[in-house]
XYZ file of C-alpha atoms in Angstrom:
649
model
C 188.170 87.007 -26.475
C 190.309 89.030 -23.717
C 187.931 89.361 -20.294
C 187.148 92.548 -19.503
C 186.932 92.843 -15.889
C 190.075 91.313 -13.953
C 188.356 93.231 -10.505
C 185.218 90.356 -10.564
C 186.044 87.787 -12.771
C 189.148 85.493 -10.903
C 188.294 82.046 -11.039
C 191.935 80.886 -9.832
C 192.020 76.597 -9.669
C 194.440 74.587 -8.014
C 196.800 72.288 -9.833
C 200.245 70.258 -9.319
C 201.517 67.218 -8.811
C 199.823 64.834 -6.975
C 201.352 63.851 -3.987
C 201.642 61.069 -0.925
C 198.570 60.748 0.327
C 199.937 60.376 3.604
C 201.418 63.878 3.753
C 198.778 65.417 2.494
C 196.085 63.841 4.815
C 198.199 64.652 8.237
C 198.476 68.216 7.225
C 195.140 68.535 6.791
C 193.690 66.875 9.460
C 195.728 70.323 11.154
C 194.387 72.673 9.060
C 190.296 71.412 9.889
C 191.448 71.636 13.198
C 193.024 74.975 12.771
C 189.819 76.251 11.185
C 187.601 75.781 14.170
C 189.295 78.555 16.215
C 186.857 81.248 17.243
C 186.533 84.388 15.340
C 187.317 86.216 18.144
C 190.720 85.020 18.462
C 192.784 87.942 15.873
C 196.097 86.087 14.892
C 196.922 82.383 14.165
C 198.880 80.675 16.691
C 202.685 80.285 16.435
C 202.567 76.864 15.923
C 200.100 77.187 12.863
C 202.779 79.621 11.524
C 205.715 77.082 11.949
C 203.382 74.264 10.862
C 203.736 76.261 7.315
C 206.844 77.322 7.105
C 207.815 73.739 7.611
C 205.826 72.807 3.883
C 206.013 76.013 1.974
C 208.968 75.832 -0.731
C 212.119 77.910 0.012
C 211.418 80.678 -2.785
C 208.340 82.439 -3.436
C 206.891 82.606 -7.406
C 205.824 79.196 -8.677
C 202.268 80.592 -10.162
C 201.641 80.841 -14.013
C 205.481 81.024 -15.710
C 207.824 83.579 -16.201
C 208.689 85.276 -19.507
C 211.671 82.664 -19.526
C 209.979 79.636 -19.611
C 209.434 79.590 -23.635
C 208.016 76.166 -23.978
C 204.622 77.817 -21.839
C 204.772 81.056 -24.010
C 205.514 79.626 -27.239
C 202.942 77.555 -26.939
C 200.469 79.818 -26.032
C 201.910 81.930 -28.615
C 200.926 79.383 -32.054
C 197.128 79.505 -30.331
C 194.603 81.363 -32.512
C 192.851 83.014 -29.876
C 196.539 84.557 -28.423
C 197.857 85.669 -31.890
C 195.421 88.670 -31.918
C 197.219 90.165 -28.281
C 199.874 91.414 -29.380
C 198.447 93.569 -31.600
C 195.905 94.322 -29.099
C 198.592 95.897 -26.928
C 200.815 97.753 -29.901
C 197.054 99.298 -30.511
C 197.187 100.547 -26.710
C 200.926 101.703 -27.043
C 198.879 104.787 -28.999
C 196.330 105.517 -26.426
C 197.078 107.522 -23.556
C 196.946 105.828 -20.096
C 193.460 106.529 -18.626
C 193.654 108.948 -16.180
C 192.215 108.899 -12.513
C 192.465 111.915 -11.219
C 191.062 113.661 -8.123
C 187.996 115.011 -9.276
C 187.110 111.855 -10.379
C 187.709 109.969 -7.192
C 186.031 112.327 -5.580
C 182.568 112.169 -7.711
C 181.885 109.136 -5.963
C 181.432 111.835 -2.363
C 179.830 114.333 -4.358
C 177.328 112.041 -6.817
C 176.830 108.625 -5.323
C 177.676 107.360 -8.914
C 180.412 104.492 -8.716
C 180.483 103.996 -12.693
C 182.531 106.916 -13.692
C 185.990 106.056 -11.190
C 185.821 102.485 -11.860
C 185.134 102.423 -15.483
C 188.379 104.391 -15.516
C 190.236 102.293 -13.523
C 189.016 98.932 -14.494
C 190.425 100.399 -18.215
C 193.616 101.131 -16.074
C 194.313 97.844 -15.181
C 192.707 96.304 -17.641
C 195.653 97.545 -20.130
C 198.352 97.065 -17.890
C 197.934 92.907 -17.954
C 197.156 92.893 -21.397
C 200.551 94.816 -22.009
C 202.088 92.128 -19.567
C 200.713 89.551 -21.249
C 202.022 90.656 -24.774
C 205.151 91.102 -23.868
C 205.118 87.405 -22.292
C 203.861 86.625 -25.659
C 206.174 88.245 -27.866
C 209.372 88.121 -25.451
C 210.923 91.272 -27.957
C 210.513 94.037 -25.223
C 208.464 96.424 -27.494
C 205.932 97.119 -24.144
C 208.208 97.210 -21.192
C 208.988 100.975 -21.543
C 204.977 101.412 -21.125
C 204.759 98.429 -18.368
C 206.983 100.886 -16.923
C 205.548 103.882 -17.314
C 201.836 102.388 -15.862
C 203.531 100.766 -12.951
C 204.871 104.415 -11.876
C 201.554 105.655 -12.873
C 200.128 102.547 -10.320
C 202.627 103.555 -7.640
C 201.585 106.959 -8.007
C 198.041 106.430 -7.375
C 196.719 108.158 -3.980
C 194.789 104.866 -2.948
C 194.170 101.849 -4.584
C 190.916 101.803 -2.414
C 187.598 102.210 -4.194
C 186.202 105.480 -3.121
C 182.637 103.616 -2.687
C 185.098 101.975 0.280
C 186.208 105.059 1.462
C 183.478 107.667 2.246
C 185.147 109.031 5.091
C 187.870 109.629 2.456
C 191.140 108.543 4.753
C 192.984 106.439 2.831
C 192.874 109.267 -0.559
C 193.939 111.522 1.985
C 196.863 109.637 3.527
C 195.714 109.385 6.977
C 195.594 105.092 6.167
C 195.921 102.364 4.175
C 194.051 99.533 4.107
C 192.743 96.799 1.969
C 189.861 95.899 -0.220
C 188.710 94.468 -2.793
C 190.066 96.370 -5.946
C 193.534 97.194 -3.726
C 193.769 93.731 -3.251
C 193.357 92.493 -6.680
C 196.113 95.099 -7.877
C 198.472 93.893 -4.905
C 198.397 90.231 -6.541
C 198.345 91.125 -10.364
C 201.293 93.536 -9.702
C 203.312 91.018 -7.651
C 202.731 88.404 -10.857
C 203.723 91.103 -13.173
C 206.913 91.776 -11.170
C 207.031 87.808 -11.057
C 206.657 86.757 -14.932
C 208.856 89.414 -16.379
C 211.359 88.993 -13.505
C 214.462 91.334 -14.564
C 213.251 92.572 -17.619
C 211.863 95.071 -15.877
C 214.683 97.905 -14.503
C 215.748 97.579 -10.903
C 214.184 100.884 -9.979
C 210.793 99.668 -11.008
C 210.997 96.463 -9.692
C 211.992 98.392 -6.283
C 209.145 100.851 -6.904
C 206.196 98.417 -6.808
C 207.804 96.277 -4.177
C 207.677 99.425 -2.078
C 204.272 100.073 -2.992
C 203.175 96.855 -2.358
C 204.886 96.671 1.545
C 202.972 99.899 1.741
C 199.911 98.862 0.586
C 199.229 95.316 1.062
C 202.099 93.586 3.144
C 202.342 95.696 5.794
C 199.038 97.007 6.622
C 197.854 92.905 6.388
C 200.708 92.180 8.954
C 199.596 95.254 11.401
C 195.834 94.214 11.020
C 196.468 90.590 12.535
C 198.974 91.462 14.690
C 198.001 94.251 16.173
C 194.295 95.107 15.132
C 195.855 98.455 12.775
C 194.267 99.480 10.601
C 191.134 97.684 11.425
C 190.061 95.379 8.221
C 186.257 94.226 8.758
C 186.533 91.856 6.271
C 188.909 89.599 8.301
C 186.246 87.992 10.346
C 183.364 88.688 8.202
C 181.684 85.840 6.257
C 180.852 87.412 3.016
C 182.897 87.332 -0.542
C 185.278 90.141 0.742
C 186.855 87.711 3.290
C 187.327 85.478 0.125
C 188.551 87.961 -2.065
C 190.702 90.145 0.273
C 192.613 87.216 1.549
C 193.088 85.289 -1.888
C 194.545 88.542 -3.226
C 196.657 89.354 -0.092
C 197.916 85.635 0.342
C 198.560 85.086 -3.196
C 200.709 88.706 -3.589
C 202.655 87.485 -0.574
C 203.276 83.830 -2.060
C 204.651 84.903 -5.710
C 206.997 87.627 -4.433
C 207.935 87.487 -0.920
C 211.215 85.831 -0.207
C 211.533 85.665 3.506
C 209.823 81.789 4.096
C 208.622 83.210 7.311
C 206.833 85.878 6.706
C 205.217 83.936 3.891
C 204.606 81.629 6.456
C 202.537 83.832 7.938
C 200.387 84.734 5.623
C 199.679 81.425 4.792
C 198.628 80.720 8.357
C 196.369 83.625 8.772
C 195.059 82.791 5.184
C 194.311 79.374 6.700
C 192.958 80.812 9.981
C 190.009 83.547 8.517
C 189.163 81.864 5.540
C 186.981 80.073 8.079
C 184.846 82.763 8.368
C 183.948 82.846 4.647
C 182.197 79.255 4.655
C 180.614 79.855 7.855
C 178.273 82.474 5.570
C 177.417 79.769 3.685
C 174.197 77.953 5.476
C 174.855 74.348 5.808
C 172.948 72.937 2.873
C 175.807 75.305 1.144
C 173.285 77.802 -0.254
C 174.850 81.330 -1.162
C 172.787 83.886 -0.040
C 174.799 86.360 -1.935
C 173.358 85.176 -5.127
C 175.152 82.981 -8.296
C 177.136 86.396 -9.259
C 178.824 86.763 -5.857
C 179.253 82.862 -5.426
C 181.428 83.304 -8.708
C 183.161 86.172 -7.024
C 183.254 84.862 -3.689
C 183.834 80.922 -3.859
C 185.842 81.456 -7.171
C 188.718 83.182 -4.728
C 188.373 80.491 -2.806
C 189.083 78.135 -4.837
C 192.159 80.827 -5.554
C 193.472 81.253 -1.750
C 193.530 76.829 -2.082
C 195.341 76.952 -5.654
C 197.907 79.334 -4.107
C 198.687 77.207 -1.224
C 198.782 74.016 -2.825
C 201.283 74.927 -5.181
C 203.201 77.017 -2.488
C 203.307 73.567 -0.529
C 203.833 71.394 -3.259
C 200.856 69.917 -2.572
C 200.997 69.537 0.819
C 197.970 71.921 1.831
C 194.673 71.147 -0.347
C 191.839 73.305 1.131
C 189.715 72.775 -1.506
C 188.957 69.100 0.110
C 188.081 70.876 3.602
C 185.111 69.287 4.626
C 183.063 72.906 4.910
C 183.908 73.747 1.399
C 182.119 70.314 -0.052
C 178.331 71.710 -0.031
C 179.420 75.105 -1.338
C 181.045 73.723 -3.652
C 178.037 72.401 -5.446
C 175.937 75.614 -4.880
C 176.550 76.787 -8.836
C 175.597 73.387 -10.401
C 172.572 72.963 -7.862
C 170.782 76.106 -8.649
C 169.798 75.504 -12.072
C 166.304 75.822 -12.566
C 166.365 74.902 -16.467
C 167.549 75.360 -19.770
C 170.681 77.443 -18.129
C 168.194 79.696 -16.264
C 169.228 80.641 -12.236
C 167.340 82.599 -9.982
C 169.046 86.221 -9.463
C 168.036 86.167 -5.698
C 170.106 88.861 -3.726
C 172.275 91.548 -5.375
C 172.508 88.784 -8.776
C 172.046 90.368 -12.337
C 169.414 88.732 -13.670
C 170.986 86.087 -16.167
C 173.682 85.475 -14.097
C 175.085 81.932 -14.437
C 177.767 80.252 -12.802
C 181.401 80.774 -14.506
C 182.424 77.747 -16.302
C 185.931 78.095 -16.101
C 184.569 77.891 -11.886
C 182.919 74.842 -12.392
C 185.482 72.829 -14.596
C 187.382 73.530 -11.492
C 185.376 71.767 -8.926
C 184.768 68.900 -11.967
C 188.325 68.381 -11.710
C 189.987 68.465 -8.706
C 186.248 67.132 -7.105
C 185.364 64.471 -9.667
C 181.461 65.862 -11.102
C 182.100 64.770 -14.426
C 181.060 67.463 -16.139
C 183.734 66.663 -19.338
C 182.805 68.982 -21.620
C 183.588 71.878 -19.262
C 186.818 70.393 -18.121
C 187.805 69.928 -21.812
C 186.834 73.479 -22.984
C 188.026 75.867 -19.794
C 191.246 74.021 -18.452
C 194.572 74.325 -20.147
C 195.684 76.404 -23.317
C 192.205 75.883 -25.050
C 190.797 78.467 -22.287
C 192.533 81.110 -23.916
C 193.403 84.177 -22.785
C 192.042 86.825 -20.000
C 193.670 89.982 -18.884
C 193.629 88.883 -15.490
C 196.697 87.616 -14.988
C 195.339 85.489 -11.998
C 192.951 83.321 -13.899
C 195.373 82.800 -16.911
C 197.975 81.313 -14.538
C 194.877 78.966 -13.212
C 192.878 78.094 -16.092
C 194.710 78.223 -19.220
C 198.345 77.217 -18.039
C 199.199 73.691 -19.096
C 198.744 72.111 -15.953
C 195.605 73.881 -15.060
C 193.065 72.160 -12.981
C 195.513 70.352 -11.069
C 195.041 66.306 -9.841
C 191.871 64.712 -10.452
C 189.637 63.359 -8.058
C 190.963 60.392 -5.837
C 187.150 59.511 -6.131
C 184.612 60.493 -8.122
C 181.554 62.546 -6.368
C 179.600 62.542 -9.654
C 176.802 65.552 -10.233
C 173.532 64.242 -11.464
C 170.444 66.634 -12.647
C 167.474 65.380 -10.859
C 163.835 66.905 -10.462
C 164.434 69.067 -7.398
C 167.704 70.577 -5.010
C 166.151 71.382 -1.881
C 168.123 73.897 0.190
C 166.550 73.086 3.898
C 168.386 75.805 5.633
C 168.031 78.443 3.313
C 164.463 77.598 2.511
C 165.042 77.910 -1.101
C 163.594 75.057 -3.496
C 164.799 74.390 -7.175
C 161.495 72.588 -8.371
C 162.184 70.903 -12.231
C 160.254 68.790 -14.647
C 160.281 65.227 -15.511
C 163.977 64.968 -17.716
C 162.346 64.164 -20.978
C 160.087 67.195 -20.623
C 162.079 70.421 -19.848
C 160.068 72.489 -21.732
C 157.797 72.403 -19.163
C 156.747 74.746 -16.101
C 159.940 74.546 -13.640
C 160.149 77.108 -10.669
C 162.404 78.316 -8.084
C 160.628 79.353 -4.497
C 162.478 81.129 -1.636
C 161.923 81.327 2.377
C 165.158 82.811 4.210
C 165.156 85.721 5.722
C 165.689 89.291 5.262
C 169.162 89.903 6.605
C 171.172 87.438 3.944
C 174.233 88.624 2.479
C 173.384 91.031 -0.050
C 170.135 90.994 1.242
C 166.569 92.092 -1.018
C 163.232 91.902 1.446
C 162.309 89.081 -0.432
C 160.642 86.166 1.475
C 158.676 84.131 -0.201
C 159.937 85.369 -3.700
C 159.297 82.761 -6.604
C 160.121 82.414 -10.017
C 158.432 80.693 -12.973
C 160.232 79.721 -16.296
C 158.745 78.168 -19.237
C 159.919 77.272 -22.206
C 162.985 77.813 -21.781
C 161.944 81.633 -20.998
C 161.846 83.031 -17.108
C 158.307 84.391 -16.983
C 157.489 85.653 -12.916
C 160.745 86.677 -11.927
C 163.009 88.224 -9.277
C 164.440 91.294 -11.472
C 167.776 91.018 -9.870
C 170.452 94.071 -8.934
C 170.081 97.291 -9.012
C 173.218 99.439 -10.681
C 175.795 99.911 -7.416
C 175.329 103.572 -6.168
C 175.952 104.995 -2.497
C 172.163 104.163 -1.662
C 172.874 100.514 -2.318
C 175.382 99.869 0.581
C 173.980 102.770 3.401
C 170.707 103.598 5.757
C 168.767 103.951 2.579
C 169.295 100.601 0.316
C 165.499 99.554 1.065
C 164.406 102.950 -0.494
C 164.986 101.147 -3.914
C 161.727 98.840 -5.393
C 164.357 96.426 -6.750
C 165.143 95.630 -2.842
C 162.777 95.907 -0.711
C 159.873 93.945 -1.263
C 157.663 95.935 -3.424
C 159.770 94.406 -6.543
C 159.498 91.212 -5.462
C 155.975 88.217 -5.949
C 155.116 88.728 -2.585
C 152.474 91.021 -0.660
C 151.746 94.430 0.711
C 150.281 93.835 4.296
C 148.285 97.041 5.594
C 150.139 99.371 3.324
C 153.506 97.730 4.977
C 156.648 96.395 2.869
C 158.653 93.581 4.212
C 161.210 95.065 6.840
C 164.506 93.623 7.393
C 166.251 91.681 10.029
C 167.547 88.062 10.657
C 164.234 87.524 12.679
C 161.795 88.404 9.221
C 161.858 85.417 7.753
C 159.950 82.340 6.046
C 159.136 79.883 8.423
C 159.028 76.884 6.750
C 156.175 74.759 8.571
C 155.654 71.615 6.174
C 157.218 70.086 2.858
C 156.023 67.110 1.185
C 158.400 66.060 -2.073
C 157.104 63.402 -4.372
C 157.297 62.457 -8.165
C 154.481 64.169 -9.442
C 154.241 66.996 -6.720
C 156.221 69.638 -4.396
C 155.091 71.225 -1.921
C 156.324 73.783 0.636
C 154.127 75.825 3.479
C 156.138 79.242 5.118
C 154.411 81.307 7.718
C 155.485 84.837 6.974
C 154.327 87.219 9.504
C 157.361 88.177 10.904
C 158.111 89.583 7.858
C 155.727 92.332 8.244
C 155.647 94.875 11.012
C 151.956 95.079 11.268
C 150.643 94.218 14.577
C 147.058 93.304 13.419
C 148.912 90.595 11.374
C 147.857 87.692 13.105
C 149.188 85.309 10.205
C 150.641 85.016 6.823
C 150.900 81.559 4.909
C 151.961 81.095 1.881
C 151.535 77.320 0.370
C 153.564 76.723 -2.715
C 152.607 73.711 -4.816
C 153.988 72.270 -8.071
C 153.178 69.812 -10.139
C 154.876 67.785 -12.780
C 153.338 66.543 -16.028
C 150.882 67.955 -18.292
C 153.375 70.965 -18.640
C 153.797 71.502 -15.052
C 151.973 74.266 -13.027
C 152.623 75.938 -9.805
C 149.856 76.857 -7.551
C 150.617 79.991 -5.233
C 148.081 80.351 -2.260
C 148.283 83.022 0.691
C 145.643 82.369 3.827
C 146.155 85.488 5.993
C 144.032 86.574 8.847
C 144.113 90.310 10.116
C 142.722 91.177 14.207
C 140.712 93.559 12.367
C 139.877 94.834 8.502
C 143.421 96.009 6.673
C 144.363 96.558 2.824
C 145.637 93.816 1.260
C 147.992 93.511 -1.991
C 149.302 90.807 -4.198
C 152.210 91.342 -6.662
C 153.564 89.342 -9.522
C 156.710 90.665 -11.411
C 157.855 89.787 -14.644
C 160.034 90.990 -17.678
C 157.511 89.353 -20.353
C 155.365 90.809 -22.901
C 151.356 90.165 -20.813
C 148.010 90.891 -21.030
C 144.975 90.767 -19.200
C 142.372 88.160 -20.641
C 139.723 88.515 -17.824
C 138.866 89.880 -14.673
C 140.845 86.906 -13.102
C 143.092 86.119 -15.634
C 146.146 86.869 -17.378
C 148.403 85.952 -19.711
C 152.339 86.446 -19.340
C 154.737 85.475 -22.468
C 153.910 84.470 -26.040
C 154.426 81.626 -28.221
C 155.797 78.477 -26.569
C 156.773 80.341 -23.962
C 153.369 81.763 -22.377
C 151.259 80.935 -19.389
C 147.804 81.841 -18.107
C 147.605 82.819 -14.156
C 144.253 82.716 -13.164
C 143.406 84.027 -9.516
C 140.837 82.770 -7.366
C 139.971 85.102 -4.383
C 136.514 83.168 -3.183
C 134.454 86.337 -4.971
C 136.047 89.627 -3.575
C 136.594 92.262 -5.606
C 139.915 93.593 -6.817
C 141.599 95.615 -9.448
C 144.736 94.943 -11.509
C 147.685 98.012 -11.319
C 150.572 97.668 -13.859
C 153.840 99.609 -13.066
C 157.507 99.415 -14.589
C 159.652 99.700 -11.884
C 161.560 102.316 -12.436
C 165.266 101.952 -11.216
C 168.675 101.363 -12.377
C 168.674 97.447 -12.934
C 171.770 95.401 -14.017
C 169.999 94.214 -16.640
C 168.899 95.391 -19.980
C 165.278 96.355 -19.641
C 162.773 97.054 -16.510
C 160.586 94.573 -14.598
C 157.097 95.354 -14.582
C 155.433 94.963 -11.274
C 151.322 93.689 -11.945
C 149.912 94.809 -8.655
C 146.464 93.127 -7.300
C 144.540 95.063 -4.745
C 141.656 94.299 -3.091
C 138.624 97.200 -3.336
C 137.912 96.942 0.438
C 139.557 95.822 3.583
C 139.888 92.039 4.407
C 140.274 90.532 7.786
C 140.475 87.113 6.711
C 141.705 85.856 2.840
C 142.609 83.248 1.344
C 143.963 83.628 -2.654
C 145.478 81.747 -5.385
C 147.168 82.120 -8.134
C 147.470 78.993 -10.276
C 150.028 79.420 -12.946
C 149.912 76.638 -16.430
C 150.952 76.704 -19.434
C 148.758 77.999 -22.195
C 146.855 75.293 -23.821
């Protein structure tokens, strides 16, 4: 089946011969030291620049193959799950081009809504590489004329910046151009198009884009490390568009770029910010942006080193920098159970890491997972309409050398994140049906951030029954002054309390401290103070104790000691997705079947009442959490309450 969405699904994996080790090793042992430059420093240094020149091969190309090489095409060509394409495309052929026009750029200013533009020209792009890739296919020239015609249509474009990345609408008005994440991405899959069909295409086309692209990507790039114009944010930030931005940049440059300096360049300031991006990883290597963005992210990482090794020949491997190694493992490490991950941060809920990712990192870093290596590497892949992650996954050399040594992955009962404060807690192997959680500290200004310490999730079964609900749908109000204004974010729609009326608030310095862990064969346990989450100045303290317990189904106790100056309101929330019911005072019952488990509460005798609300906002998901609200009938100064979660007997 053809991907759908070439803007946030790249997973781009080095491959090549392998080389000396020698070379390899000295030119690396340059690049780690390279990499600890300061942020503040804006350009890499000459010698960095002729460091890369010196490796990088004389001609630029050299990623996926060109319409000429038959044995690649053919090949893919006499695979079931290519023959369909072709047709595919001929059925586009009597379509009309989707259309952006103004007005619809501009609904974005006028409505908030992101959907309507980028439905449009995710469809835009979308058929332009599956046109490309039929024609590499079929090699008969029955879709160049309408390459051709969408390329013009491309070049004619206003911006080929998002308009949720450009409110104060200057680069749809002319007055800049600079890079993101969607210009980016058309930047490299134009530059491979221009690449694979080579001169097929007419020499005022070919001209055309390369124009566009000095005018869009090249140039601006070039004046924003050398010169600080136009100012690109992402450069030195530490989040996925630092990853994304210069993978798509550095990758554009490298396929179509003939002048070895220049490339050179590129390569070096690739080489010199990409630093940033790991740095927002905390050192255990937990993502804070959540498994979605860690595809995204890490997955253009992993791009940015597959471009550079192959523009080397080998030479440059970032994928074995030392800083990458813990991130690296972030996808496999989050499992909870039974293919369930926690959707902490701006995650849909379900989201799981991308297996064409993580036959990757088996590869080239030696996990041993076989069966994904076997089924998303090489022609078997099949096809996607990014262009991108054909060239990496389903090419016949995809996935590049194997490990020199093996750094095996093996499931075990618990991944403890220390710096994060996040804990995967599982069940005994033979016994995954049981009660297996996933319990977060951190802090509220993460990357992607919800208000969300000392969130916790509860699967059994196989089924995720107390949840984090995930993402809300991207509008204006997700990414300005007024993101915690949505129940998804901020704490309200999150397992955690209301203190004195008072949501979480946000800021690096509201966070979960984590004051003891013990970790043991039957047990877990982990102890946060969380009154600096809360801007209540009565709050004197805030623990939460989370313990878990293996065997017997597993359980997870949940208990909150908090201790006011004087009398406040107090509230307790659990949020789930599940089908519950109340079967006491004290006691509920969330799930059926299998699948179901009883939370009774103990509050030492104090009165309190059960609320029930569906949160109602736009999820990325396909149905609405429901938030069970416990409030206590009078004020408390000092509490202590549990909630001990089992399986139903």
């Amino acid at each position: 089946m053809l991907s759908c969405a070439p803007f946030t699904r790249f997973g781009w994996q080095p491959r090549g011969r392998l080389l000396v080790a020698g070379t390899t090793i000295a030119f690396w042992v340059a690049v780690t030291a390279a990499s600890r430059v300061g942020a503040e420093e804006t350009t890499p240094s000459a010698d960095r620049v002729a460091a890369w020149k010196a490796i990088l091969s004389e001609s630029a190309g050299g990623i996926g193959a060109p319409i000429s090489n038959r044995q690649v095409w053919d090949g893919f060509a006499a695979i079931p799950a290519f023959q369909s394409i072709p047709a595919e495309a001929a059925g586009e052929l009597e379509k009309p081009l989707p259309a952006v026009t103004d007005e619809l750029y501009l609904d974005f200013s006028k409505t908030g809504t992101r959907r309507h533009y980028e439905s449009v020209l995710s469809n835009r792009r979308r058929r332009q590489n599956l046109l490309v890739l039929a024609e590499c296919l079929e090699n008969r020239g029955r879709f160049l004329p309408e390459i051709e015609r969408t390329l013009r249509a491309f070049c004619e474009e206003k911006t080929w910046v998002l308009p949720a990345h450009d409110r104060s609408l200057a680069n749809f008005e002319g007055k800049i151009v600079e890079i993101d994440l969607s210009s980016s991405a058309t930047g490299f899959e134009l530059a491979l198009a221009l690449n694979w069909l080579g001169d097929k295409l007419s020499p005022e086309v070919r001209s055309l884009v390369m124009d566009n692209l000095e005018r869009r990507i090249f140039q601006p790039f070039e004046g924003a490390v050398r010169r600080g114009q136009p100012r690109l944010a992402w450069l030195a930030t530490t989040n996925n568009w630092n990853a994304v931005c210069l993978a798509n940049t550095t990758g554009a440059a490298m396929v179509v770029l003939d002048d070895v300096d220049r490339r050179a360049f590129f390569a070096a300031s690739a080489e010199h910010f990409i630093h940033n991006f790991l740095r927002g990883f905390t050192p255990d290597g937990y993502c804070s942006e959540g498994m979605g963005y860690w595809n995204y992210g890490f997955g253009h990482y992993v791009i940015l080193s597959d471009v550079l090794f192959r523009a080397t020949g080998g030479r440059a491997d970032l994928i074995l920098n030392p800083a990458a190694a813990a991130p690296a493992r972030f996808g496999y490490r989050m499992e909870i159970v039974h293919g369930i991950y926690p959707p902490f941060a701006d995650c849909s809920f379900g989201s799981r890491p991308d297996p064409t990712l993580m036959a990757y990192l088996s590869r080239r870093l030696g996990f041993g997972l076989t069966d994904l290596e076997e089924r998303y590497l090489g022609p078997q892949a099949g096809p996607s309409t990014s262009l991108a992650a054909l060239s990496v996954y389903a090419m016949p050399d995809a996935g590049g050398p194997r490990a020199g040594n093996a750094d095996r992955l093996e499931r075990t009962t618990r991944d403890w994140f220390p710096d994060a404060g996040v804990l995967i807690a599982r069940p005994f192997p033979d016994r995954l049906d049981d009660l297996a959680v996933a319990l977060k500290g951190g802090h509220n200004a993460e990357h992607h951030n919800h208000n969300d310490v000392g969130s916790f999730m509860v699967v059994l079964g196989g089924e995720a029954l107390l949840v984090d609900p995930g993402a809300e749908v991207y509008t204006a109000r997700t990414f300005d002054s007024r993101r915690y204004q949505s129940k998804l974010l901020n704490s309200y729609g999150h397992s955690v309390p209301v203190v004195a009326g008072q949501l979480q608030r946000a800021g690096a310095d509201a966070k979960g401290q984590i004051l003891r862990t013990e970790f043991g064969d039957e047990a877990d346990l982990v102890e946060m103070e969380m009154k600096s989450a809360y801007m209540v100045p009565d709050l004197r303290s805030l623990k939460r104790t989370f313990v878990f317990r293996r065997g017997n189904g597993g359980s997870l106790t949940v208990t909150d000691r908090v201790e006011f100056a004087a009398p406040q309101e107090f509230e307790e929330a659990l949020v789930t997705f599940s089908i519950w019911q109340q079967l006491a005072e004290n006691q509920l019952q969330i799930g059926e079947g299998k699948a179901a488990a009883i939370v009774t509460v103990d509050a030492g005798g104090r009165a309190f009442e059960w609320r029930a609300e569906e949160i109602d906002e736009p999820i990325q998901y396909s149905k609405k959490p429901t938030r069970l609200g416990l409030r206590f009938e009078e004020p408390v100064q000092n509490l202590e309450v549990s909630f001990a979660i089992t399986p139903k007997q």
